[in-house]
Structure formats: structure tokens, C-alpha cells
XYZ file of C-alpha atoms in Angstrom:
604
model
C 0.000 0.000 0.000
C 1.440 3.158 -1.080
C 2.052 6.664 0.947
C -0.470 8.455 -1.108
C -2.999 5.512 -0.329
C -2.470 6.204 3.426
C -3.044 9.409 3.410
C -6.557 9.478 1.734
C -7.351 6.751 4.392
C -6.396 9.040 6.786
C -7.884 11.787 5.374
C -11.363 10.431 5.157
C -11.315 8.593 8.463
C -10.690 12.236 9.750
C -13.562 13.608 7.898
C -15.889 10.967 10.048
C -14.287 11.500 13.217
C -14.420 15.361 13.409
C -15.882 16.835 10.551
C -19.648 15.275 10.668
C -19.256 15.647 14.915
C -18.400 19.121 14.478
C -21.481 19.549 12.673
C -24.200 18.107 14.338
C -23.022 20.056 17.790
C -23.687 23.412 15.506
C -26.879 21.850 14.711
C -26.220 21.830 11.217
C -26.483 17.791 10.889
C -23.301 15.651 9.643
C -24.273 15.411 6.018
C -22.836 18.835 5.535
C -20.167 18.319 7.375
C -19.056 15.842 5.456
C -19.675 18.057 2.275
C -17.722 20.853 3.668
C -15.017 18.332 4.928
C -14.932 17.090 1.405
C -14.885 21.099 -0.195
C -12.120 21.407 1.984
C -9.382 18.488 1.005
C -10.895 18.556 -2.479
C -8.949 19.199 -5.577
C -10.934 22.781 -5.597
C -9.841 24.039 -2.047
C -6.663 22.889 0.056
C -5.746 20.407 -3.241
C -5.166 17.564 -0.753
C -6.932 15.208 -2.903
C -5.567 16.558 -5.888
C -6.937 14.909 -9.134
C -10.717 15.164 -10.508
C -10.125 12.157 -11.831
C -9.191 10.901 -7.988
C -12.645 12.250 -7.066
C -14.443 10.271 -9.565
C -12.684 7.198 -8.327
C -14.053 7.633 -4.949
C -17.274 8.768 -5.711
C -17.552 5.622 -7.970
C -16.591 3.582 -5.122
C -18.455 5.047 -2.304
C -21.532 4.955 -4.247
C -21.817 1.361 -2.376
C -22.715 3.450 0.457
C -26.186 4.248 -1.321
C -26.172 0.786 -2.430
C -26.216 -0.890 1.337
C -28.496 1.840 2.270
C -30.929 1.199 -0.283
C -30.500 -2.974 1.021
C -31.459 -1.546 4.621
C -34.428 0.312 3.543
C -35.155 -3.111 1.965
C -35.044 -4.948 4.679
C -37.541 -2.220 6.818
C -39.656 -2.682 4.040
C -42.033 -5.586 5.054
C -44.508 -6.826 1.974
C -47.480 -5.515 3.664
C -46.162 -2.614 4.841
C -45.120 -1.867 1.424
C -48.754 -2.723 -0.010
C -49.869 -0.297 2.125
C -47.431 2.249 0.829
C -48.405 1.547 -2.637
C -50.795 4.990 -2.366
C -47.898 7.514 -1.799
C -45.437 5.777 -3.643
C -47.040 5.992 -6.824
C -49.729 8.665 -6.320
C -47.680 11.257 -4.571
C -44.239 9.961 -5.947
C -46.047 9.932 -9.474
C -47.062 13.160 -9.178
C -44.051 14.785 -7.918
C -41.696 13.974 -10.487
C -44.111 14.688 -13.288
C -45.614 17.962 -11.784
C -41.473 19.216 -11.011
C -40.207 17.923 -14.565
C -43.227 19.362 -16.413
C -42.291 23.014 -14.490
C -38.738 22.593 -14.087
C -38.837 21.698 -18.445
C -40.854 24.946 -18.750
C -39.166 27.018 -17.882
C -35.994 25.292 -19.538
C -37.901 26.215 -22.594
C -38.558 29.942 -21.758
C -34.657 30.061 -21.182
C -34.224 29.038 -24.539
C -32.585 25.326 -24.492
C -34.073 22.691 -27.059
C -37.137 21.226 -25.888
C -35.531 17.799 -25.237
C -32.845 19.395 -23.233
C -35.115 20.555 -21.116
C -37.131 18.237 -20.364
C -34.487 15.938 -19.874
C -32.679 18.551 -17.133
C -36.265 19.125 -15.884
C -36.678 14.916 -14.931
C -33.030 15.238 -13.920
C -33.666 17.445 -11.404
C -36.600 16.377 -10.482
C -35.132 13.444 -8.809
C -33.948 14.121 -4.568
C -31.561 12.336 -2.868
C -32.028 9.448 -1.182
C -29.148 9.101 0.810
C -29.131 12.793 1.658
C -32.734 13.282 2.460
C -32.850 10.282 4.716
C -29.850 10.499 6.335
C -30.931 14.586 6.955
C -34.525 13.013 8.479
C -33.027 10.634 10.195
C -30.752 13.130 12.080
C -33.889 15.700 12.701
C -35.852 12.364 14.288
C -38.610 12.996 12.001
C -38.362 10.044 9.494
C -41.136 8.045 11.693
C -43.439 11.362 11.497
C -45.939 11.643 9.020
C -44.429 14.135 6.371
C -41.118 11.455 6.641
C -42.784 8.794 5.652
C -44.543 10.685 2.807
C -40.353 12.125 2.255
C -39.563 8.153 2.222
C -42.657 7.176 -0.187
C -42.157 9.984 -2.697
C -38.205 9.246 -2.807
C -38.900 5.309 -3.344
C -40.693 6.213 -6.635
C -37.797 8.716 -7.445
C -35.480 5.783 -7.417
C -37.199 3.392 -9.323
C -38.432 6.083 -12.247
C -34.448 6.941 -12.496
C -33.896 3.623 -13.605
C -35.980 4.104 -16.987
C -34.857 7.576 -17.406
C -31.283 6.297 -17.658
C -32.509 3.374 -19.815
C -34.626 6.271 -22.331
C -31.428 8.628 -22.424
C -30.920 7.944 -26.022
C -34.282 9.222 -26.755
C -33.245 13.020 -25.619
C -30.569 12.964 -27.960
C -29.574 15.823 -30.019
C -29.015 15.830 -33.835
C -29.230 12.198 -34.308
C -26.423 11.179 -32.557
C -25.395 7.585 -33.012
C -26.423 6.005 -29.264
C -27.561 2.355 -27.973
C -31.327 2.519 -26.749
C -32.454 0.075 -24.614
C -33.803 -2.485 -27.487
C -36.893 -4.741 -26.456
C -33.999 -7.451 -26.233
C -32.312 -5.433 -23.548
C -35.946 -4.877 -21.719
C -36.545 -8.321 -21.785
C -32.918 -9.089 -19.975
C -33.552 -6.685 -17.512
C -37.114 -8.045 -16.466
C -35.561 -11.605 -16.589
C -32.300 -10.663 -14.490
C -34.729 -8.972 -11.715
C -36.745 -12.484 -11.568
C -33.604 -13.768 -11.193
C -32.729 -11.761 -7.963
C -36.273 -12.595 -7.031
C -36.853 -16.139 -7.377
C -33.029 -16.539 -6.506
C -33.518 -14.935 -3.566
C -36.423 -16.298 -2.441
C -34.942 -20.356 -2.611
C -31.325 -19.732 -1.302
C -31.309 -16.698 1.228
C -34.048 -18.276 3.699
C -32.135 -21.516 3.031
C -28.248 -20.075 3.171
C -28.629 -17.702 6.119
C -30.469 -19.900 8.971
C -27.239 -22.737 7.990
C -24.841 -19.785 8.202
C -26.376 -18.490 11.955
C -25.757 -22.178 13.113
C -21.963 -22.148 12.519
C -21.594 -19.368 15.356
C -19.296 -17.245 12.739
C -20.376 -13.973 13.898
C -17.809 -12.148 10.919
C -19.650 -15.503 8.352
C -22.866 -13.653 8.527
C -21.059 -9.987 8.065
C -19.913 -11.052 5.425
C -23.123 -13.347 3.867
C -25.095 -10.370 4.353
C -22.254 -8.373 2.311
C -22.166 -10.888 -0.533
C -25.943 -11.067 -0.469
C -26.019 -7.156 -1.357
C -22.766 -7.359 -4.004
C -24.347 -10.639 -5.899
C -28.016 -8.311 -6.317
C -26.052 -4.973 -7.524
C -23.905 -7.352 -9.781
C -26.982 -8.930 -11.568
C -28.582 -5.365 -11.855
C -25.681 -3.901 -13.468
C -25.286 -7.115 -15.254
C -29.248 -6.786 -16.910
C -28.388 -2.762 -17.534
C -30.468 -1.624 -14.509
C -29.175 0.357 -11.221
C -27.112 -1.515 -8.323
C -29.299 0.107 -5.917
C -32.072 -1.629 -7.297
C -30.848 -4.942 -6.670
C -29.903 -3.980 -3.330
C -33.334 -2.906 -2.591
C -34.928 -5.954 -3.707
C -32.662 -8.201 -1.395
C -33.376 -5.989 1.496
C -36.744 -6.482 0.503
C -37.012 -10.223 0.160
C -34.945 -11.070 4.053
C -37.538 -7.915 5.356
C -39.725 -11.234 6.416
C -36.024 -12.954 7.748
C -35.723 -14.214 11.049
C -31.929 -12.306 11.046
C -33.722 -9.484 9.780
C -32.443 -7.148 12.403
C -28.929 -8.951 12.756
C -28.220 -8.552 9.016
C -28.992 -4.502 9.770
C -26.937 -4.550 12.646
C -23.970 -6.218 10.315
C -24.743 -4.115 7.356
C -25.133 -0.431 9.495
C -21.092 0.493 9.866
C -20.217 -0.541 6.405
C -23.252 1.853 5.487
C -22.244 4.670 7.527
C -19.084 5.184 6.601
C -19.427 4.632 2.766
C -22.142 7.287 2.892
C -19.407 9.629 4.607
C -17.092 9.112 1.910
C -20.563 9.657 -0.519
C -20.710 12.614 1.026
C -17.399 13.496 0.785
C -16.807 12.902 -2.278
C -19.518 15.204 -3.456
C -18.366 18.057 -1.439
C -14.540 17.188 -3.642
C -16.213 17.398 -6.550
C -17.913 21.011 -6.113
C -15.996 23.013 -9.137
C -15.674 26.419 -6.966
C -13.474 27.696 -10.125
C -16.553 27.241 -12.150
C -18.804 28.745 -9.209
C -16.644 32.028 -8.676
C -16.717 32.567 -12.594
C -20.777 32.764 -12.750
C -22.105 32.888 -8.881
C -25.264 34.889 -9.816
C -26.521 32.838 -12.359
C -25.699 29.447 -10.369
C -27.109 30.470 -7.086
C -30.336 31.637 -8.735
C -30.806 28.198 -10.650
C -30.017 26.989 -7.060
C -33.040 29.020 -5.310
C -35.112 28.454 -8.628
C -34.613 24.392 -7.970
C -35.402 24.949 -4.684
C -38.078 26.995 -4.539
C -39.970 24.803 -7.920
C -39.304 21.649 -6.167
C -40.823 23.229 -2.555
C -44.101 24.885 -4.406
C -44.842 21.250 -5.985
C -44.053 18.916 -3.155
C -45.693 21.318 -0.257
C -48.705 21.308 -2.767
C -49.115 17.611 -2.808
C -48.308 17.717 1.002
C -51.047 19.659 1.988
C -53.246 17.728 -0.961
C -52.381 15.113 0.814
C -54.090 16.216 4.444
C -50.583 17.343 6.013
C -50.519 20.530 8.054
C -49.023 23.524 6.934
C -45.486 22.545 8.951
C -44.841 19.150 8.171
C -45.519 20.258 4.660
C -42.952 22.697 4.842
C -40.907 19.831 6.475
C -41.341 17.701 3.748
C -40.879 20.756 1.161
C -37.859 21.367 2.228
C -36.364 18.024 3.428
C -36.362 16.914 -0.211
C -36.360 20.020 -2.540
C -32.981 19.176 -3.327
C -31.425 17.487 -6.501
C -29.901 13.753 -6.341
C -27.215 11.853 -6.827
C -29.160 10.087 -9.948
C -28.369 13.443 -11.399
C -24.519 12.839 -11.556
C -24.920 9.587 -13.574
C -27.271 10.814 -15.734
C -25.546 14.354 -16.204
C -22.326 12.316 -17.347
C -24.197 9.552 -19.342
C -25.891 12.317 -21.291
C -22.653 14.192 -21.845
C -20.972 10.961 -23.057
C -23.578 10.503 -25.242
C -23.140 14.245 -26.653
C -26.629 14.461 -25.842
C -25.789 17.982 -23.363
C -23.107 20.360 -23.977
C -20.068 19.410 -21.452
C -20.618 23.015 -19.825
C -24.353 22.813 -19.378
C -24.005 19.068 -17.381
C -20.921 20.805 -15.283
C -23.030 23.461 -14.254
C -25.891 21.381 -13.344
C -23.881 19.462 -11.184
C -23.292 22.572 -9.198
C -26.362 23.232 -9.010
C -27.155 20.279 -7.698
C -24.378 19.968 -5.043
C -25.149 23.257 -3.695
C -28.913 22.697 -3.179
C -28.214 19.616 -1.306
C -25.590 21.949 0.747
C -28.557 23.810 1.667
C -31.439 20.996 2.850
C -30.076 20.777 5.956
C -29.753 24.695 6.517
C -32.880 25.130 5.200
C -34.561 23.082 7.823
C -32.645 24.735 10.389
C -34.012 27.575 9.740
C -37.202 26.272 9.163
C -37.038 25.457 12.629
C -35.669 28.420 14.661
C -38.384 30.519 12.414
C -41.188 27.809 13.710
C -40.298 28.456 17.590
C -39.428 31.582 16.914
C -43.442 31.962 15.693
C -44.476 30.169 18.346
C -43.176 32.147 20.837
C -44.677 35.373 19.439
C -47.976 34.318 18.549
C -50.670 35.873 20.825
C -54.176 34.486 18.717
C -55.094 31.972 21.576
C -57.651 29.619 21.268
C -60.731 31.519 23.214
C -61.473 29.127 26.786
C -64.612 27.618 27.295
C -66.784 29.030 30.074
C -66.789 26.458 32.689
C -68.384 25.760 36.149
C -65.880 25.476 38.856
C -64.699 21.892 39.670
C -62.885 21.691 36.532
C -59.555 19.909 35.361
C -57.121 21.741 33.797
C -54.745 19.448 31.311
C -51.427 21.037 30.698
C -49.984 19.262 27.131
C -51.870 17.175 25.397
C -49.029 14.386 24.321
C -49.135 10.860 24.327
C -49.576 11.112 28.144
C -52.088 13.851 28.571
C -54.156 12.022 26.087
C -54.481 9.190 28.187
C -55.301 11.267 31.378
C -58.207 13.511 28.984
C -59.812 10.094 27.645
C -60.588 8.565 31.331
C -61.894 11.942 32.327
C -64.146 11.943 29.362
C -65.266 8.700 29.886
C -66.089 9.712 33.282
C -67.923 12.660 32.540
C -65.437 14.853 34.550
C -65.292 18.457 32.075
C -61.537 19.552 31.398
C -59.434 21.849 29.602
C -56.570 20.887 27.626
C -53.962 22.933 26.572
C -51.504 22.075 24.046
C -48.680 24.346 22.312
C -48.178 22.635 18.810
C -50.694 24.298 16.271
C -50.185 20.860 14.408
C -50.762 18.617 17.897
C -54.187 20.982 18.551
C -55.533 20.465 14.608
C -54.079 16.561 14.598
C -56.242 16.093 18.221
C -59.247 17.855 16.893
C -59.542 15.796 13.968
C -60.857 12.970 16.271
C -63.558 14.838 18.274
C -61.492 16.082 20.647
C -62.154 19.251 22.614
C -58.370 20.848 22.822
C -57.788 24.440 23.135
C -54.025 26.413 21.705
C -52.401 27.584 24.176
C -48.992 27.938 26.165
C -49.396 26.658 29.334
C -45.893 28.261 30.123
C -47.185 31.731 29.865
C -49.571 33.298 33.141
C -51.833 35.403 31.224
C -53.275 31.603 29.306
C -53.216 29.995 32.614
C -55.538 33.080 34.051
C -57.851 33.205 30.878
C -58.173 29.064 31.162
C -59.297 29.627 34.880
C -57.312 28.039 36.260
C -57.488 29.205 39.788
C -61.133 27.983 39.344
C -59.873 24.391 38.714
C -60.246 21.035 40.537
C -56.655 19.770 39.563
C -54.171 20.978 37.331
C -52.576 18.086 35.007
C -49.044 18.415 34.167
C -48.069 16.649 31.158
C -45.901 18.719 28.917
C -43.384 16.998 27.047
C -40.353 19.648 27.321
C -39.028 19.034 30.521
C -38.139 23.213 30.928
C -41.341 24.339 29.719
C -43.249 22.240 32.552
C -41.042 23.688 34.918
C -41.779 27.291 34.066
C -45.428 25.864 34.232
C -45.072 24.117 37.705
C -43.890 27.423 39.145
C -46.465 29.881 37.892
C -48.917 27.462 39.083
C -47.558 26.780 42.175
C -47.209 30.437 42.709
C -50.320 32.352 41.420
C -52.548 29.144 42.437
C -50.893 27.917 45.336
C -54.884 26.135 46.201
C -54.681 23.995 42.962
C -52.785 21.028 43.622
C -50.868 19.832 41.015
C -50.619 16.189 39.175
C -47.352 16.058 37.409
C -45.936 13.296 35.012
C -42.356 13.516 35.485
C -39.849 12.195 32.824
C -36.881 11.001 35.107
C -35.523 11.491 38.467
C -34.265 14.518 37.334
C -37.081 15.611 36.353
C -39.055 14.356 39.269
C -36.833 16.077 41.573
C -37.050 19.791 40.241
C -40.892 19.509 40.153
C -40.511 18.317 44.170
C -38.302 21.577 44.599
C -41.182 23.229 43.210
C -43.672 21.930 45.634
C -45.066 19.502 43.082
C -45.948 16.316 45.801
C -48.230 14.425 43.207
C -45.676 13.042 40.224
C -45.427 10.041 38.515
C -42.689 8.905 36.574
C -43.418 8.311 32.759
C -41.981 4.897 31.732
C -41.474 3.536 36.064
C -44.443 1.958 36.448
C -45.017 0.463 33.093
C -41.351 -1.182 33.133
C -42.534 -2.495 36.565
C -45.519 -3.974 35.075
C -43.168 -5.292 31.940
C -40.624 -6.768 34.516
C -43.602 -8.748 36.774
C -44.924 -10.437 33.739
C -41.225 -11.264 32.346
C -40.609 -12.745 36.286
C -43.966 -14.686 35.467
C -42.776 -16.068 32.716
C -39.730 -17.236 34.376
C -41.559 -19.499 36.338
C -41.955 -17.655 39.531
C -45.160 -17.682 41.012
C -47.997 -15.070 41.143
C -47.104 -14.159 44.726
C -43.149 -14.374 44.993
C -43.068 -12.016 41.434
C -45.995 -9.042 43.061
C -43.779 -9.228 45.860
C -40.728 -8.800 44.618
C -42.215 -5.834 42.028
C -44.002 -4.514 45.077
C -40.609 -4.399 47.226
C -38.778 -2.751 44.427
C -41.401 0.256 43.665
C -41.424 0.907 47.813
C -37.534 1.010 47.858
C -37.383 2.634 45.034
C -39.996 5.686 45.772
C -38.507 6.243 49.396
C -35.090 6.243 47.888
C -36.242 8.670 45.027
C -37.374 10.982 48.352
C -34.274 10.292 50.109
C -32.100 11.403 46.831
C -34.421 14.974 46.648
C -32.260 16.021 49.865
C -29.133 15.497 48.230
C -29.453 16.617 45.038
C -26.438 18.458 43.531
C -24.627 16.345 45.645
C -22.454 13.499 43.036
C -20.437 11.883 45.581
C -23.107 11.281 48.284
C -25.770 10.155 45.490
C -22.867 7.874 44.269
C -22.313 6.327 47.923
C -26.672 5.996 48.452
C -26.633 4.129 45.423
C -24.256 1.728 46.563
C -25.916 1.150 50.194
C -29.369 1.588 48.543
C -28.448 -1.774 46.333
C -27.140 -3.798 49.032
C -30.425 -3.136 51.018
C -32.385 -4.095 48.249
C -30.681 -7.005 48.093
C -31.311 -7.639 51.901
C -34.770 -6.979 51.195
C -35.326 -9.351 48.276
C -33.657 -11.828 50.827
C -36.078 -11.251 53.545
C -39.338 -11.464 51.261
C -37.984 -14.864 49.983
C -36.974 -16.592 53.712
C -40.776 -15.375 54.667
C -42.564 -16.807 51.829
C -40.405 -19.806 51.665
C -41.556 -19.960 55.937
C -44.685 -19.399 54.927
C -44.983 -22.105 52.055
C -43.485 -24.421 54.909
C -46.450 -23.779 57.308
C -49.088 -24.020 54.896
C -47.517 -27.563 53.359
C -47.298 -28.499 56.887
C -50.802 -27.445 58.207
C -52.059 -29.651 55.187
């Protein structure tokens, strides 16, 4: 291995240990670090990787990356779960790329370029990026949210229209020019070498992986799962269709697997890193000479991509019965272009079906608007609290008789709390600062008022000095805080029922005064832990004990903590005499009902 080798090794291994860490703690997410990173060594800033032709190497390579992601999305995908995509996938998904191409080709037209041209860049770019969109979602926790999913559904299609886009490239071309088409010959290979992967897949991997698992070759299965992925992207590329796709369909076909999630866990670091270097390589392939020789003209084509591809997909998003913020989420999650776009830029260049110049500047273009996704949403969401701190037009509160409950966040907890009360007949008011939470709740028949519970003038106009109880259950921890001390201060006569997240938690709202809590997740892993104790084979009575011991320790020792909180050591040393006495206890309780068992065999 030679010096130079080394160094790019060591080069991109730093990108992943500092550059993407570095930029999630600004908030910014690690995709663009890794695009900056790559800016940055690139042959078009410090020269460190000096060759475009270096770039293209790695960008070739680390296109695997995409590949193994596209096999984990596979393997999330479950048959049903994919039948019950089929709506968004090819309704929205449809509609998106026809809706941005048609607009995006229009006004290719109006700028003069050959009708072809244009609607060949307009399809280009009408294609996101899978990698970047998901990875971007995933970071910002909102790919299991509604407007993700839709993000997920609409990019799905993206992927598999690319495929005949590539395949129809000789169909855009200019002046005649001598290209291969994809012949009905080369159709029919490419449906036969995806039954292949199919059927192939379907009688060996069930067969192959179960007698692999049974060897106990932990690095066998690694590397199984690794050959599974590389045989489906060869046969792909072998019947003229993408790797990815092959990928996808293997994912796809184990999503029903038994080693299902050990195949992800195998598959995951490979992934990771290989879409670092993706990323990387992108950010060494910006062309900043060509970027400081016509910045106007590329940063408006930038804004105009963005801002076309926003319109469209926060149309369908709202079509589609999203509110008007995960729209926007979804708008501009994936407004960007994709990575499709570099293959297809180059194919069609190769093909002298664009001018050199016209696919260099696209790919600009298209770098640059996947720079800035991840700012975009940033800013999306420091304008969205930002709003939500200022905004004054409060739900009006219902006139109520005293004797009231007053719900404080109307979460997954809250919810709970508001349906018994219902049930019972008992009249409450539920607050709830998410615009989106307050319209998602309503839908149902709920009666939820918009409101910040954090702020004393809404606490006064939802009487709640009037009030029975007062229900804490706001999810940020430092907004139910602020809460628990307005409330214990300007209605000192309401007593307060607080749902707590951790000790923490539990003890600030006790320094407030708050005497009524209940930890989130305690009692429900107490219930999860008696039935797994159940199932052990202990009996009804020995495993209620034993949880019943636990919670009573547990509770006193949570009050015994509140005195010396801010205290590390002493906690540290409680801890330690706390679990021997448990122990001691969970000795005692077993010598009684083993005495007990005794006398009752005995008396028989």
C-alpha cells in the first residue's frame, strides 16, 4: 500500500471522526459536514486530494454506500407494509416527479434550451436524494413522522423512475447522434435478471442464512449479508439496470427474515461510513473555479430548484391532508437534486446528448442545493419556535363551572389522562402548544384548546385558579417547569398532578412543591418486569412481591435522593448502600414466603 494511499485513508477517516461531529453540535447535521469536509481536502480548495479524476474514483466507489443503504431500507420494508405504501409511492411519488419535470422543463424552454434538453434537465432534477434526504430526516428524528414517511414514499418512486430515465437517455438525444437505446432485447434481460434476484432470492437466502447463523461465525454472517447485497447490484448492473435496485430488492425479500435485524446490525457500519465518503466525495467534486466565474446565475438556478421543487411537493403535502409545517418539512427536506443526477448528467454528456458546460453546471447546481437541505430546515425550525413564541391568537377558553380539570400538554400522556376523564364525565381543559398537535387532536372529536401553558396570562384566561386539579403533562421538561412554578405560585390552592420524565425531572418539580408526580416509563417497566418474572416461572405471589418491594424502595429512595441533590459523591455512595439493602430486602421477602410455604404444606 502506497504513501499516497495512506493518506486518503487518513484523510477520510478524519472527515468521520471530526468533521460530521463538528457539525451536528452546531446543529447543522453531519451530512454537511461531510460536504464541507470534502470542499475542503478537495482538488478545488486545500488540493489535498488533488486529481478530478481521484474524485471520480471515490465517488464511484463510495456509491456502495447508497447501495447498502438502499439494502437496509429493503429490509424495513415488510410486503405488507409496502402494499400499504403503494398509495404515496405511486400517487404522490407519481405526481411529484411529473408535476417538477413538467415546471422545471418549462421554464428550460422559456430560457431558450431545445425542448428535449429541457425536459431531460427538468426529470433530472426532479429526482432528490435518497441518501441525503434520509440520512438529513433521520438526524432531525422525524423520518417516523408523518411528512417522513410521505419524504420516504415519494423518494422510493424517485429511485425506481431513475432507472428508466437512464434506460430512455438515447431518446433526448440531439441531432441524431449515433447512441444504444435500450432495445426490447435489452428490456426483456432486464425483467428476466430482476426475476432472477427474485426467485433466486427467495430459494437460497431463507435456506443459506439460517445454515450460516448455526456455525456461530459472527464475521460468516457480516460477510453473507455483504455478498448477499454485491451478488443483487452485480446482476442489476449485469441486466443494464441500477445496483441500488438490486440492493433494494434483497433488502426487501430477508424484510420477512428471522436475522432481519442482525443482518442490519452487520450491514449499518459498512453503510455509515461509505455514505461519509458519498458525502465526501460530493463536497470534492464542487468546481468552486466554475462557481466564482458565474455565482449569480448558479445560485439563482439553485433558489429556482429549490423553490420549484418546494411549491410542488408542499402542494401535494397539503393535498395530501398534512398541516401547513410538516408540509414545509417535507418541502424542504427533499427540494434538493440527487445523486441520480450525476450519472445521468455524465451519461448524457458521453452521449453528446448535453453540452459538457451545461451538465458541469448542473452538477453545481445540484451539489449546492443539497448543501442547503439541511440549513434550510434549520431555519425552518428556529423561524417555527421563533413563531411560536410570538404568537398571541389563543384559542378563546370555554366558560366552565368550577370543579374543573385543567390538562397542561396534550401528548401521548395527557391524552391518556383527557380520555378517562371523558369517559367519566369529569369536564376539562386541555392545553396544548403545537398548532399541528391541537388540529391533529381535533380531527378525532377532541375538545383541545391552543395555548402555552408556560405563559400566566393563558393559565388566568383558562381559569385556572377555578380548577379542581391541574394536570401536568408537557413533554419539554423546561417548559413544565416554568409551568409548575407559575402554578404553584399564582394558584398555590390547585394542587398539582405532574408526570415527570426522570428522576431529574421528578426532583425539580418536588423543589417546586409539586408532591403528586409520577414517573413516565417507572411503572409500566414495573408492570413489563412482573410479567417477564412470570414467565420465568416464579409464582404469582413471589413475582408481586418482589415488584411490590422494588417500587417501595425505590420511591422512598427517590425521596431520600431529593435532599441530596447536587450532591455526586453522596448520590454515588446511596446508590451503593441503597443496592445492598435491596438485596437484603429481596432476601427477607424470599426466607418469609419460603416460611410461609413451609407452614401451609405443613398445616395440610
Amino acid at each position: 500500500m502506497t504513501d499516497s494511499v495512506l493518506v486518503e485513508i487518513a484523510l477520510f477517516l478524519a472527515a468521520s471522526v471530526f468533521a460530521a461531529p463538528i457539525a451536528r453540535k452546531l446543529g447543522i447535521g453531519s451530512v454537511l459536514g461531510y460536504l464541507f469536509a470534502g470542499i475542503v481536502i478537495g482538488p478545488f480548495g486545500l488540493g489535498l486530494i488533488y486529481s478530478v479524476y481521484q474524485v471520480e474514483t471515490i465517488l464511484h466507489f463510495a456509491e456502495f454506500g447508497v447501495v447498502l443503504l438502499l439494502f437496509i431500507i429493503g429490509l424495513e420494508l415488510r410486503p405488507k407494509r409496502l402494499w400499504t405504501m403503494r398509495i404515496p409511492v405511486f400517487g404522490l411519488g407519481s405526481a411529484q416527479v411529473a408535476l417538477t419535470g413538467a415546471a422545471l422543463a418549462g421554464l428550460g424552454v422559456l430560457a431558450g434550451l431545445p425542448f428535449l434538453t429541457a425536459l431531460l434537465i427538468g426529470l433530472t432534477l426532479a429526482l432528490s436524494s435518497t441518501a441525503f434526504a434520509l440520512q438529513v430526516l433521520e438526524e432531525q428524528k422525524e423520518l417516523s413522522a408523518r411528512h417522513g414517511r410521505t419524504a420516504f414514499s415519494i423518494l422510493l418512486f424517485q429511485d425506481l423512475a431513475a432507472i428508466p430515465l437512464i434506460a430512455l437517455l438515447p431518446l433526448f438525444a440531439l441531432g441524431g447522434a449515433d447512441t444504444v437505446g435500450m432495445s426490447t432485447l435489452d428490456a426483456l434481460k432486464a425483467i428476466g435478471f430482476i426475476a432472477v434476484v427474485v426467485v433466486g432470492g427467495r430459494l437460497l437466502l431463507n435456506r443459506v442464512f439460517p445454515l450460516i447463523a448455526r456455525s456461530g461465525v459472527r464475521e460468516a454472517m457480516t460477510a453473507a449479508a455483504l455478498l448477499t447485497v454485491v451478488t443483487a447490484a452485480l446482476l442489476m448492473e449485469l441486466g443494464g439496470l441500477t445496483a441500488g435496485l438490486g440492493a433494494f430488492i434483497a433488502g426487501a425479500l430477508l424484510a420477512e427474515s428471522d436475522y432481519r435485524h442482525e443482518l442490519q446490525a452487520d450491514i449499518a457500519p459498512f453503510e455509515g461510513l461509505l455514505l461519509g465518503l458519498f458525502f465526501t466525495a460530493i463536497g470534492m467534486s464542487l468546481n468552486l473555479a466554475l462557481f466564482l466565474q458565474k455565482p449569480l446565475l448558479i445560485l439563482g438556478l439553485v433558489l429556482l430548484l429549490l423553490a420549484v421543487k418546494a411549491l410542488v411537493l408542499y402542494g401535494l403535502g397539503r393535498f395530501s391532508g398534512l398541516g401547513d409545517r410538516p408540509s414545509r418539512r417535507l418541502a424542504l427536506a427533499i427540494s434538493q437534486g440527487g445523486e441520480f443526477a450525476f450519472v445521468i448528467l455524465t451519461a448524457a454528456t458521453a452521449g453528446q446528448i448535453m453540452p459538457a458546460e451545461t451538465a458541469s453546471l448542473l452538477s453545481v447546481v445540484v451539489t449546492l442545493s443539497m448543501m442547503a437541505t439541511p440549513l434550510l430546515l434549520k431555519l425552518d425550525s428556529l423561524l417555527s419556535s421563533a413563531q411560536e413564541a410570538a404568537r398571541t391568537d389563543f384559542d378563546d377558553m370555554p366558560e366552565r363551572e368550577p370543579g374543573f380539570v385543567v390538562i397542561a400538554g396534550l401528548g401521548r400522556f395527557g391524552q391518556i389522562v383527557a380520555r378517562v376523564l371523558r369517559a367519566r364525565g369529569i369536564p376539562f381543559t386541555a392545553l396544548d402548544v403545537s398548532s399541528e398537535q391541537v388540529d391533529f387532536v381535533r380531527r378525532f372529536g377532541n375538545e383541545i384548546y391552543y395555548g402555552d401553558a408556560s405563559r400566566p396570562d393563558i393559565l388566568h384566561a383558562a381559569r385556572v385558579g377555578d380548577a379542581k386539579a391541574f394536570v401536568l403533562a408537557i413533554d419539554d421538561t423546561e417548559a413544565a417547569l416554568r409551568t409548575a412554578q407559575i402554578v404553584r405560585s399564582s394558584f398555590p390552592h390547585v394542587p398539582v398532578f405532574a408526570r415527570a420524565r426522570d428522576r431529574n425531572h421528578a426532583h425539580a418539580l418536588m423543589e417546586l412543591g409539586v408532591t403528586s408526580l409520577r414517573r413516565e416509563t417507572f411503572h409500566s417497566a414495573l408492570k413489563l418486569t412482573e410479567d417477564i418474572l412470570l414467565g420465568l416461572g416464579l409464582s404469582r405471589d413471589r413475582a408481586e412481591r418482589t415488584i411490590d418491594t422494588f417500587r417501595r424502595h425505590d420511591e422512598e429512595r427517590l425521596a431520600n435522593d431529593f435532599a441530596l441533590a447536587g450532591d455526586e459523591e453522596r448520590l454515588r455512595q446511596r446508590a451503593r448502600l441503597a443496592a445492598v439493602e435491596l438485596e437484603r430486602l429481596f432476601t427477607q421477602d424470599a426466607a418469609e414466603l419460603d416460611k410461609g410455604e413451609a407452614e401451609k404444606k405443613a398445616a395440610e
